[in-house]
Short mmCIF file of C-alpha atoms and ligand atoms in Angstrom, two decimals:
data_model
loop_
_atom_site.label_atom_id
_atom_site.label_comp_id
_atom_site.label_asym_id
_atom_site.label_seq_id
_atom_site.Cartn_x
_atom_site.Cartn_y
_atom_site.Cartn_z
CA MET A 1 -35.11 33.68 -40.60
CA LYS A 2 -37.02 33.16 -37.44
CA MET A 3 -38.31 36.54 -36.16
CA PRO A 4 -40.19 37.46 -32.95
CA ASN A 5 -43.69 38.28 -32.51
CA LEU A 6 -44.94 40.19 -29.14
CA ASN A 7 -48.66 38.59 -29.57
CA GLU A 8 -47.74 34.77 -29.56
CA ALA A 9 -44.98 35.69 -26.73
CA HIS A 10 -48.66 36.99 -24.28
CA LYS A 11 -49.46 33.42 -25.49
CA ARG A 12 -48.92 31.09 -22.53
CA SER A 13 -48.42 27.99 -23.45
CA ASN A 14 -49.14 24.24 -21.63
CA ILE A 15 -46.20 23.10 -22.98
CA CYS A 16 -43.67 21.34 -19.94
CA VAL A 17 -40.10 22.93 -19.80
CA SER A 18 -37.55 20.24 -20.18
CA PHE A 19 -34.01 20.75 -18.88
CA GLU A 20 -31.19 20.17 -21.41
CA GLU A 21 -27.50 21.01 -21.33
CA PHE A 22 -25.49 23.25 -22.64
CA ASN A 23 -23.63 20.95 -26.07
CA PHE A 24 -20.49 23.46 -27.10
CA ASP A 25 -19.73 21.79 -30.53
CA ASN A 26 -16.13 21.17 -30.82
CA ASN A 27 -15.70 22.39 -34.76
CA LEU A 28 -16.80 25.69 -33.40
CA LYS A 29 -13.48 25.72 -30.83
CA ASN A 30 -11.14 27.66 -33.96
CA ILE A 31 -13.89 30.15 -35.28
CA GLY A 32 -12.74 33.56 -33.44
CA ASN A 33 -9.01 32.56 -33.35
CA GLY A 34 -6.65 35.62 -33.69
CA LYS A 35 -9.84 37.93 -33.01
CA SER A 36 -11.52 39.80 -30.36
CA TYR A 37 -14.66 40.66 -29.17
CA PHE A 38 -16.56 43.40 -26.99
CA VAL A 39 -19.68 42.91 -25.61
CA LYS A 40 -21.91 45.87 -24.72
CA THR A 41 -24.36 45.10 -21.87
CA TYR A 42 -27.56 47.58 -20.79
CA GLY A 43 -29.95 46.92 -18.47
CA CYS A 44 -30.76 44.93 -15.60
CA GLN A 45 -28.17 41.94 -13.45
CA MET A 46 -30.56 39.14 -16.13
CA ASN A 47 -28.32 41.10 -18.54
CA GLU A 48 -25.71 41.07 -16.81
CA HIS A 49 -25.36 37.95 -16.32
CA ASP A 50 -26.53 36.36 -19.58
CA SER A 51 -23.09 38.83 -20.99
CA GLU A 52 -21.00 36.63 -18.29
CA ASN A 53 -22.44 33.56 -20.52
CA ILE A 54 -22.30 35.30 -24.21
CA CYS A 55 -18.54 36.04 -23.17
CA ALA A 56 -17.61 32.55 -21.40
CA MET A 57 -18.75 30.79 -25.24
CA LEU A 58 -16.79 33.81 -27.09
CA GLU A 59 -13.72 32.51 -25.67
CA GLU A 60 -14.50 28.66 -26.32
CA MET A 61 -14.92 30.33 -29.87
CA GLY A 62 -11.32 31.29 -29.63
CA PHE A 63 -12.15 34.96 -29.56
CA LYS A 64 -10.66 37.56 -26.97
CA LYS A 65 -11.56 39.92 -25.34
CA ALA A 66 -10.67 43.46 -26.60
CA GLU A 67 -10.73 46.47 -24.76
CA ASP A 68 -12.36 48.59 -26.66
CA TYR A 69 -15.07 48.49 -29.05
CA GLU A 70 -13.08 50.68 -31.15
CA VAL A 71 -10.83 47.51 -32.06
CA ALA A 72 -12.84 44.82 -31.61
CA ASP A 73 -13.79 42.90 -34.64
CA LEU A 74 -16.92 41.61 -33.09
CA VAL A 75 -19.14 43.41 -31.16
CA ILE A 76 -22.30 42.75 -29.52
CA LEU A 77 -24.88 45.01 -28.18
CA ASN A 78 -26.88 43.08 -24.95
CA THR A 79 -29.53 45.64 -24.82
CA CYS A 80 -32.16 46.44 -22.92
CA ALA A 81 -36.25 47.65 -23.67
CA ILE A 82 -37.66 48.36 -20.61
CA ARG A 83 -37.55 52.33 -20.88
CA GLU A 84 -37.51 53.99 -24.17
CA ASN A 85 -33.89 56.10 -23.24
CA ALA A 86 -32.34 52.44 -23.10
CA HIS A 87 -33.41 51.49 -26.48
CA ASN A 88 -31.95 55.34 -28.00
CA LYS A 89 -28.54 54.21 -26.07
CA ALA A 90 -28.47 51.32 -27.80
CA PHE A 91 -30.07 52.20 -31.18
CA GLY A 92 -26.93 55.43 -30.43
CA MET A 93 -24.67 52.81 -30.38
CA LEU A 94 -25.54 50.63 -33.52
CA GLY A 95 -24.86 54.04 -35.65
CA ARG A 96 -21.36 54.41 -34.14
CA LEU A 97 -20.77 50.83 -35.20
CA GLY A 98 -22.17 51.53 -38.64
CA HIS A 99 -19.69 54.41 -39.23
CA ILE A 100 -17.13 51.92 -38.11
CA LYS A 101 -18.22 48.86 -40.37
CA GLU A 102 -17.76 51.67 -43.17
CA SER A 103 -13.72 51.36 -42.81
CA LYS A 104 -13.38 47.73 -41.29
CA ASN A 105 -15.04 44.56 -41.64
CA ILE A 106 -16.43 43.57 -38.04
CA ILE A 107 -19.36 41.64 -37.33
CA ILE A 108 -22.11 43.13 -34.98
CA GLY A 109 -24.48 41.74 -33.21
CA ILE A 110 -27.57 42.92 -31.19
CA CYS A 111 -29.40 40.39 -28.47
CA GLY A 112 -31.44 40.29 -25.30
CA CYS A 113 -34.53 42.29 -24.58
CA MET A 114 -34.78 44.49 -27.65
CA ALA A 115 -34.76 42.04 -30.15
CA GLN A 116 -37.44 40.51 -28.54
CA GLU A 117 -39.12 43.15 -30.16
CA GLU A 118 -40.53 43.02 -33.74
CA SER A 119 -40.13 46.62 -34.18
CA VAL A 120 -36.97 46.74 -33.29
CA VAL A 121 -35.71 44.01 -35.77
CA GLU A 122 -37.76 45.68 -38.44
CA GLU A 123 -35.85 49.07 -37.57
CA ILE A 124 -32.98 46.87 -37.35
CA MET A 125 -33.41 45.52 -40.87
CA ASN A 126 -34.70 48.61 -42.18
CA LYS A 127 -32.29 51.33 -41.18
CA TYR A 128 -29.66 49.50 -39.77
CA LYS A 129 -28.52 46.66 -42.33
CA TYR A 130 -25.73 46.53 -41.68
CA VAL A 131 -26.26 44.38 -38.63
CA ASP A 132 -24.89 40.56 -39.29
CA LEU A 133 -26.77 38.57 -36.02
CA ILE A 134 -29.52 39.09 -34.14
CA PHE A 135 -30.77 36.35 -31.60
CA GLY A 136 -33.52 36.12 -28.42
CA THR A 137 -33.28 36.36 -25.05
CA HIS A 138 -34.67 32.27 -25.15
CA ASN A 139 -31.98 30.86 -27.41
CA LEU A 140 -28.60 32.41 -26.01
CA HIS A 141 -27.08 29.50 -26.67
CA ARG A 142 -27.28 28.89 -29.94
CA LEU A 143 -24.98 32.15 -30.29
CA PRO A 144 -21.83 29.86 -31.25
CA GLU A 145 -23.29 28.29 -34.24
CA LEU A 146 -25.68 31.26 -35.26
CA LEU A 147 -22.05 33.29 -35.06
CA ASN A 148 -20.33 30.29 -37.15
CA ASN A 149 -23.23 30.48 -39.80
CA VAL A 150 -21.94 34.60 -39.80
CA ILE A 151 -18.55 33.97 -40.17
CA SER A 152 -18.54 30.96 -42.39
CA ASN A 153 -21.40 31.70 -45.18
CA ASN A 154 -20.56 35.17 -44.59
CA LYS A 155 -24.06 36.61 -44.20
CA LYS A 156 -27.05 37.65 -41.72
CA GLU A 157 -28.26 35.30 -39.21
CA ILE A 158 -31.57 36.15 -37.62
CA GLU A 159 -32.96 33.87 -35.18
CA VAL A 160 -35.05 35.46 -31.76
CA LEU A 161 -37.41 32.32 -30.73
CA SER A 162 -41.34 34.46 -29.33
CA ILE A 163 -42.08 30.78 -27.61
CA GLU A 164 -39.64 29.92 -25.15
CA GLY A 165 -37.44 27.50 -24.85
CA ASN A 166 -36.07 25.07 -22.24
CA ILE A 167 -34.24 25.70 -19.85
CA VAL A 168 -30.35 25.20 -20.72
CA GLU A 169 -28.37 23.98 -17.85
CA ASN A 170 -24.31 24.01 -17.93
CA ILE A 171 -23.56 27.30 -20.35
CA PRO A 172 -20.31 28.12 -19.73
CA VAL A 173 -19.65 31.11 -17.76
CA LYS A 174 -16.65 34.35 -17.27
CA ARG A 175 -17.48 35.66 -13.92
CA GLU A 176 -17.05 39.40 -14.19
CA SER A 177 -15.47 39.06 -10.22
CA LYS A 178 -14.11 36.44 -8.13
CA TYR A 179 -15.58 36.85 -5.06
CA LYS A 180 -19.30 37.56 -5.90
CA ALA A 181 -21.44 36.20 -8.23
CA TRP A 182 -24.90 35.73 -10.33
CA VAL A 183 -26.82 32.66 -10.34
CA ASN A 184 -29.95 32.93 -11.99
CA ILE A 185 -32.85 30.81 -10.43
CA MET A 186 -35.69 31.42 -12.57
CA TYR A 187 -36.23 32.94 -16.21
CA GLY A 188 -39.01 35.29 -17.55
CA CYS A 189 -42.11 36.25 -15.33
CA ASP A 190 -46.02 35.65 -15.44
CA LYS A 191 -46.83 39.19 -13.78
CA PHE A 192 -47.95 41.22 -16.89
CA CYS A 193 -48.07 44.35 -14.91
CA THR A 194 -49.61 46.62 -17.57
CA TYR A 195 -46.29 48.50 -18.33
CA CYS A 196 -44.00 45.99 -18.31
CA ILE A 197 -42.38 44.71 -20.94
CA VAL A 198 -40.45 41.87 -19.85
CA PRO A 199 -43.16 39.38 -19.80
CA TYR A 200 -42.75 39.74 -23.70
CA THR A 201 -39.95 39.46 -24.17
CA ARG A 202 -38.09 37.41 -21.35
CA GLY A 203 -41.05 34.84 -21.09
CA LYS A 204 -43.10 32.84 -19.33
CA GLN A 205 -42.11 31.82 -15.92
CA ARG A 206 -39.96 28.88 -16.06
CA SER A 207 -37.60 27.59 -12.67
CA ARG A 208 -34.59 26.52 -12.56
CA MET A 209 -34.39 22.64 -10.55
CA PRO A 210 -33.53 23.36 -6.70
CA LYS A 211 -30.96 20.82 -7.35
CA SER A 212 -29.41 22.04 -10.14
CA ILE A 213 -29.71 26.13 -8.29
CA ILE A 214 -27.88 23.97 -5.10
CA TYR A 215 -25.42 22.70 -7.37
CA GLU A 216 -23.88 26.08 -8.70
CA VAL A 217 -23.74 27.20 -4.94
CA GLU A 218 -22.13 25.05 -3.91
CA LYS A 219 -19.55 24.37 -6.34
CA LEU A 220 -18.76 28.69 -6.06
CA VAL A 221 -18.24 27.92 -2.08
CA LYS A 222 -16.01 25.90 -2.92
CA ASP A 223 -14.42 28.07 -5.78
CA GLY A 224 -13.74 30.86 -2.11
CA TYR A 225 -16.83 32.89 -3.68
CA GLN A 226 -17.92 35.01 -0.81
CA GLU A 227 -21.80 36.26 -2.02
CA VAL A 228 -24.11 34.81 -4.05
CA THR A 229 -27.10 36.44 -5.33
CA LEU A 230 -29.93 34.11 -6.91
CA LEU A 231 -31.98 36.48 -9.87
CA GLY A 232 -35.31 36.28 -11.27
CA GLN A 233 -37.88 39.09 -12.50
CA ASN A 234 -39.28 38.30 -9.26
CA VAL A 235 -38.08 35.71 -6.98
CA ASN A 236 -40.78 35.18 -4.77
CA ALA A 237 -42.80 33.39 -7.26
CA TYR A 238 -40.22 30.84 -7.82
CA GLY A 239 -40.53 27.22 -8.02
CA ARG A 240 -44.40 27.90 -9.01
CA ASP A 241 -44.49 25.92 -12.47
CA LEU A 242 -42.53 23.49 -11.30
CA LYS A 243 -45.47 21.87 -9.50
CA MET A 244 -43.22 20.75 -6.55
CA ASP A 245 -44.24 22.04 -3.04
CA TYR A 246 -41.08 23.61 -3.12
CA ASP A 247 -40.60 27.29 -2.91
CA MET A 248 -38.52 30.34 -2.45
CA ALA A 249 -39.09 30.19 1.49
CA ASN A 250 -37.33 26.58 0.64
CA LEU A 251 -34.76 27.32 -2.04
CA LEU A 252 -33.74 30.54 0.25
CA GLU A 253 -32.81 28.08 3.24
CA ASP A 254 -31.27 25.27 1.12
CA VAL A 255 -29.17 27.73 -0.40
CA ALA A 256 -28.17 29.60 2.95
CA LYS A 257 -27.57 25.66 4.39
CA THR A 258 -24.40 25.05 1.70
CA GLY A 259 -22.94 27.99 3.62
CA ILE A 260 -21.86 31.05 1.05
CA ASN A 261 -21.05 33.74 3.29
CA ARG A 262 -23.17 36.17 1.77
CA LEU A 263 -26.66 35.65 -0.55
CA ARG A 264 -28.61 37.71 -1.92
CA PHE A 265 -31.61 37.90 -4.33
CA VAL A 266 -33.50 40.07 -6.09
CA THR A 267 -36.09 40.88 -7.47
CA SER A 268 -38.84 40.61 -5.06
CA HIS A 269 -43.11 41.62 -5.79
CA PRO A 270 -44.47 42.38 -2.87
CA TRP A 271 -47.46 40.09 -3.86
CA ASP A 272 -45.47 36.62 -3.49
CA PHE A 273 -43.36 38.34 -0.33
CA ASN A 274 -44.69 35.33 1.81
CA ASP A 275 -44.25 35.35 5.80
CA ARG A 276 -42.18 31.98 5.20
CA MET A 277 -39.53 33.70 3.58
CA ILE A 278 -39.80 37.08 6.23
CA GLU A 279 -38.88 34.07 8.77
CA VAL A 280 -36.19 32.77 6.76
CA ILE A 281 -34.43 35.93 6.27
CA GLY A 282 -34.32 36.81 10.08
CA LYS A 283 -32.68 33.43 10.60
CA TYR A 284 -30.08 32.74 8.45
CA ASP A 285 -27.01 35.04 9.29
CA ASN A 286 -25.85 34.75 6.48
CA ILE A 287 -28.88 35.55 4.26
CA MET A 288 -28.52 39.21 3.77
CA PRO A 289 -30.64 42.05 5.62
CA TYR A 290 -31.28 43.75 2.51
CA ILE A 291 -34.79 43.73 0.25
CA HIS A 292 -35.37 45.27 -2.70
CA LEU A 293 -39.51 45.54 -2.50
CA PRO A 294 -40.65 47.97 -5.86
CA LEU A 295 -43.49 49.80 -4.75
CA GLN A 296 -44.08 51.44 -8.15
CA SER A 297 -46.45 53.80 -6.95
CA GLY A 298 -48.60 54.36 -3.54
CA SER A 299 -51.93 55.04 -4.73
CA ASP A 300 -54.15 51.98 -5.50
CA LYS A 301 -56.25 53.67 -8.37
CA ILE A 302 -52.65 53.73 -10.16
CA LEU A 303 -51.80 50.59 -8.34
CA LYS A 304 -54.83 48.64 -10.17
CA LEU A 305 -54.50 50.39 -13.66
CA MET A 306 -50.74 48.70 -12.89
CA GLY A 307 -51.57 45.15 -11.90
CA ARG A 308 -49.86 44.93 -9.29
CA ARG A 309 -52.30 43.14 -7.31
CA TYR A 310 -51.26 44.98 -3.96
CA THR A 311 -52.65 48.43 -1.92
CA LYS A 312 -50.75 50.96 0.30
CA GLU A 313 -52.03 49.08 3.03
CA SER A 314 -50.61 45.59 2.69
CA TYR A 315 -47.58 47.01 0.63
CA LEU A 316 -46.85 49.43 3.76
CA GLU A 317 -48.78 45.84 6.31
CA LEU A 318 -45.59 43.59 4.78
CA VAL A 319 -42.59 46.22 5.15
CA ASP A 320 -43.63 46.59 8.55
CA LYS A 321 -43.59 42.77 9.54
CA ILE A 322 -40.27 42.84 7.47
CA LYS A 323 -38.62 45.69 9.65
CA THR A 324 -39.62 44.08 12.71
CA LYS A 325 -38.72 40.39 11.74
CA ILE A 326 -35.08 41.29 10.45
CA PRO A 327 -33.92 43.53 12.19
CA ASN A 328 -31.30 45.79 10.64
CA CYS A 329 -32.91 45.22 7.75
CA ALA A 330 -31.98 48.02 4.47
CA LEU A 331 -34.88 48.37 2.20
CA THR A 332 -34.45 50.11 -1.58
CA THR A 333 -37.32 50.50 -4.06
CA ASP A 334 -38.32 51.37 -7.98
CA ILE A 335 -41.09 54.13 -8.39
CA ILE A 336 -43.25 55.28 -11.97
CA VAL A 337 -44.25 58.65 -11.97
CA GLY A 338 -46.19 60.07 -14.22
CA PHE A 339 -48.50 56.70 -15.07
CA PRO A 340 -50.90 57.62 -17.45
CA GLY A 341 -53.60 58.90 -14.98
CA GLU A 342 -52.03 59.87 -11.65
CA THR A 343 -53.25 63.20 -10.55
CA GLU A 344 -51.31 65.08 -7.61
CA GLU A 345 -53.16 63.08 -5.50
CA ASP A 346 -52.32 59.49 -6.17
CA PHE A 347 -48.56 60.88 -6.38
CA ASN A 348 -48.80 62.82 -3.20
CA GLU A 349 -49.81 58.86 -2.04
CA THR A 350 -46.69 57.59 -3.60
CA ILE A 351 -44.79 60.56 -1.53
CA ASP A 352 -46.86 59.47 1.63
CA VAL A 353 -45.48 55.90 1.36
CA VAL A 354 -42.28 57.62 0.81
CA ASN A 355 -42.56 59.12 3.87
CA LYS A 356 -43.24 55.83 6.08
CA CYS A 357 -40.97 53.47 4.94
CA LYS A 358 -37.74 55.37 4.61
CA TYR A 359 -35.71 53.74 2.17
CA ASP A 360 -32.41 53.70 1.63
CA SER A 361 -32.35 54.24 -1.56
CA ALA A 362 -34.47 53.73 -5.16
CA PHE A 363 -34.50 53.91 -8.51
CA THR A 364 -37.34 56.38 -9.93
CA PHE A 365 -38.45 57.15 -13.27
CA ILE A 366 -40.68 58.97 -15.57
CA TYR A 367 -43.08 56.33 -17.34
CA SER A 368 -42.50 55.31 -20.36
CA PRO A 369 -45.22 53.68 -22.97
CA ARG A 370 -43.93 50.64 -24.19
CA ILE A 371 -45.09 49.30 -27.59
CA GLY A 372 -47.41 46.04 -27.34
CA THR A 373 -48.11 46.48 -23.26
CA PRO A 374 -51.73 47.33 -22.16
CA ALA A 375 -50.33 50.80 -20.51
CA ALA A 376 -49.45 51.84 -23.99
CA LYS A 377 -52.95 51.85 -25.00
CA MET A 378 -53.97 53.94 -22.16
CA LYS A 379 -54.45 57.98 -22.43
CA ASP A 380 -51.10 59.03 -20.92
CA ASP A 381 -52.95 62.95 -19.55
CA VAL A 382 -49.72 63.59 -17.35
CA PRO A 383 -47.73 66.34 -19.57
CA LEU A 384 -44.35 65.93 -19.27
CA SER A 385 -43.34 69.38 -17.08
CA GLU A 386 -45.69 67.28 -14.75
CA LYS A 387 -43.89 64.46 -14.67
CA GLU A 388 -40.27 65.90 -14.53
CA SER A 389 -41.11 67.66 -11.57
CA ARG A 390 -43.00 64.89 -9.46
CA LEU A 391 -39.83 62.89 -10.22
CA TYR A 392 -37.33 66.11 -9.02
CA LYS A 393 -39.54 66.55 -5.63
CA LEU A 394 -39.57 62.47 -5.24
CA ASN A 395 -36.08 62.28 -5.95
CA ASP A 396 -35.45 64.93 -3.52
CA LEU A 397 -37.47 63.15 -0.89
CA ILE A 398 -35.42 59.67 -1.53
CA ASN A 399 -32.07 61.28 -0.88
CA LYS A 400 -33.26 62.83 2.04
CA TYR A 401 -33.44 59.35 3.53
CA SER A 402 -30.67 58.09 1.57
CA LYS A 403 -28.40 60.46 3.79
CA GLU A 404 -30.50 60.29 7.01
CA ASN A 405 -30.35 56.09 6.95
CA ASN A 406 -26.58 56.51 6.09
CA ASP A 407 -26.05 58.94 9.38
CA SER A 408 -26.65 56.15 11.68
CA TYR A 409 -23.85 53.96 10.12
CA LEU A 410 -21.20 56.94 11.45
CA GLY A 411 -19.46 55.22 14.27
CA LYS A 412 -20.58 52.56 13.71
CA ILE A 413 -17.99 49.38 12.75
CA VAL A 414 -19.33 47.39 10.34
CA LYS A 415 -18.56 43.92 7.82
CA VAL A 416 -17.29 45.12 3.93
CA LEU A 417 -16.95 42.45 1.17
CA ILE A 418 -14.07 44.09 -0.36
CA GLU A 419 -14.07 44.47 -3.87
CA GLY A 420 -11.20 46.18 -5.32
CA TYR A 421 -9.99 49.79 -6.59
CA SER A 422 -12.69 52.55 -6.20
CA GLU A 423 -13.25 54.39 -9.21
CA LYS A 424 -11.71 57.36 -7.42
CA ASN A 425 -8.39 55.59 -8.44
CA ASN A 426 -6.44 56.72 -5.41
CA GLY A 427 -5.35 53.87 -3.67
CA THR A 428 -8.87 53.61 -2.07
CA LEU A 429 -10.39 50.15 -1.48
CA MET A 430 -14.22 49.46 -2.15
CA GLY A 431 -16.87 47.25 -1.25
CA TYR A 432 -20.42 47.13 0.37
CA THR A 433 -21.72 46.52 3.35
CA ASP A 434 -24.28 43.67 4.51
CA THR A 435 -26.98 46.25 3.89
CA MET A 436 -26.17 46.91 0.41
CA LYS A 437 -24.71 50.65 1.11
CA LEU A 438 -21.34 51.23 -0.75
CA VAL A 439 -18.16 52.47 0.95
CA ASN A 440 -14.86 53.58 0.41
CA VAL A 441 -12.18 52.08 2.54
CA GLN A 442 -8.54 53.05 3.38
CA GLY A 443 -6.94 49.76 3.94
CA ASP A 444 -4.26 46.99 2.73
CA GLU A 445 -5.36 45.63 -0.90
CA LYS A 446 -4.54 42.06 0.46
CA ASN A 447 -8.18 42.28 2.40
CA ILE A 448 -9.35 42.43 -1.67
CA GLY A 449 -11.72 39.83 -1.44
CA LYS A 450 -12.18 39.22 2.13
CA ILE A 451 -15.13 40.30 4.35
CA VAL A 452 -13.41 42.74 7.11
CA ASP A 453 -14.46 45.35 9.88
CA VAL A 454 -14.48 48.55 8.52
CA LYS A 455 -15.39 51.74 10.77
CA ILE A 456 -17.54 54.64 9.11
CA ASP A 457 -15.57 57.81 9.59
CA GLU A 458 -17.71 60.22 7.32
CA VAL A 459 -20.69 59.42 5.30
CA LYS A 460 -22.42 60.88 2.33
CA THR A 461 -25.99 60.38 0.95
CA TRP A 462 -25.03 57.67 -1.79
CA SER A 463 -21.98 56.37 0.03
CA LEU A 464 -19.80 55.66 2.99
CA ASP A 465 -16.22 56.64 4.07
CA GLY A 466 -14.36 54.05 6.40
CA SER A 467 -11.08 52.09 7.44
CA ILE A 468 -10.54 48.75 8.44
CA ILE A 469 -9.77 47.97 11.83
CA LYS A 470 -7.60 45.15 12.83
N1 LIG B 501 -41.29 52.64 -17.62
C1 LIG B 501 -40.85 53.38 -16.41
N2 LIG B 501 -40.04 52.47 -15.96
C2 LIG B 501 -40.80 51.48 -16.01
N3 LIG B 501 -39.99 50.22 -15.25
C3 LIG B 501 -40.60 48.93 -15.69
N4 LIG B 501 -41.15 48.88 -17.10
C4 LIG B 501 -41.24 50.35 -16.85
C5 LIG B 501 -41.79 51.68 -17.77
N5 LIG B 501 -42.64 50.67 -19.25
C6 LIG B 501 -39.30 50.09 -13.88
C7 LIG B 501 -40.52 49.85 -12.33
C8 LIG B 501 -39.57 48.69 -12.72
C9 LIG B 501 -37.98 48.59 -12.48
C10 LIG B 501 -37.12 47.47 -13.42
O1 LIG B 501 -38.20 49.52 -14.00
O2 LIG B 501 -40.48 50.15 -11.73
O3 LIG B 501 -39.47 47.69 -10.95
FE1 LIG B 502 -33.62 43.19 -18.37
FE2 LIG B 502 -36.25 43.85 -17.81
FE3 LIG B 502 -34.32 45.26 -19.72
FE4 LIG B 502 -34.99 42.87 -19.85
S1 LIG B 502 -36.11 44.94 -20.21
S2 LIG B 502 -32.87 44.23 -20.30
S3 LIG B 502 -35.72 41.74 -18.34
S4 LIG B 502 -34.81 45.61 -17.20
#
């Protein structure tokens, strides 16, 4: 049994990361024959993409995907630790799985960011004794062997590493979409924003080699993919750990040259966003004019307490540069309200930045203390009712600018990658503009998987309506 340890995870070792190839033991090929699996994913795109790896490994073992968790023989929860409600959701689901296990012999596994937290693993061991398998973010590739141990030896497996291991290339992947693909460019994060659990759960920053990333994208282009999103916790710092004089600007340019039709990247940290990156984004038509630039707070005092390493002024300068150098660039953000010590004045600084940046949309959150982070030790002196009223006020403003930005699309013809049918399920198609606006589209289904011209006939706060023009 290997248990997680947040203190160990905080220590940044200087060991050089090596690269290894995923190796599938053929003896494990039929272990899952006749059995079904269900993977439930919480959290960010990183987790979504990890689940694509998990599903592919399970299918190599012979498991077939179940329609729902209630009928599956194996259920894996790929969890998120970023806020308390993510925790609660996963524990709620564990409870439901426990009831199912009373009447049916199922295997229950937990992985992802929560599995990296010692308090969570202890709680699972004490209160959710029926969980069969726990593994972390650093040893995803070990799933086939760990699962085999559970099945063959009929015993619990807990393997969570606190120190990140090597980068494992070529883990199988079962992509959710035939047109859009996620490509990891790095793992972990070295920023240590004081509120954030990610540097502990995902480990220190480790960049993949440029050639591996480019090769993966070239293959996706050959396979007919239209869009690639480069993934990392802080993509702007890409390459810093490789000591190769090669950074995110270089990578963006090289990936753009593969000829992929649409290239995106998330998530950016304002501190690492350099001028060369902005130039490259402006220069290549296939790099989408869309930037997610987390603000977190507009108050210098709070930014300092958060350890964000930029000021309100330098953030606004960066936004200004982006908007001048990248025409029609859409801008979205993340904002936290109610951080310890946030006064009405501090909050108004955030409102001021929102008024200046006029974001296309934003994810807004009430601060949630995470055990083991420095902010969790700060005095949280903002009453919950106050935090909530700040959140509502902020959301109203964000929605106002979303609608205003969307209004500017009315009557325009925009390029949309048609992904499939919309959730409305009435024959309407859906897709996204280059600026990441969701569009519900009238048109023929033969356009699915293509980038087409769409005329926008109606705008709403969170989406656009349009029709394909010939
Ligand atoms: N509390 C609230 N929001 C958080 N985020 C990260 N950590 C916390 C926390 N402890 C938000 C940040 C980040 C987004 C992914 O989640 O805004 O950008
Ligand atoms: Fe993703 Fe962070 Fe949540 Fe982990 S904690 S799943 S890295 S958002």
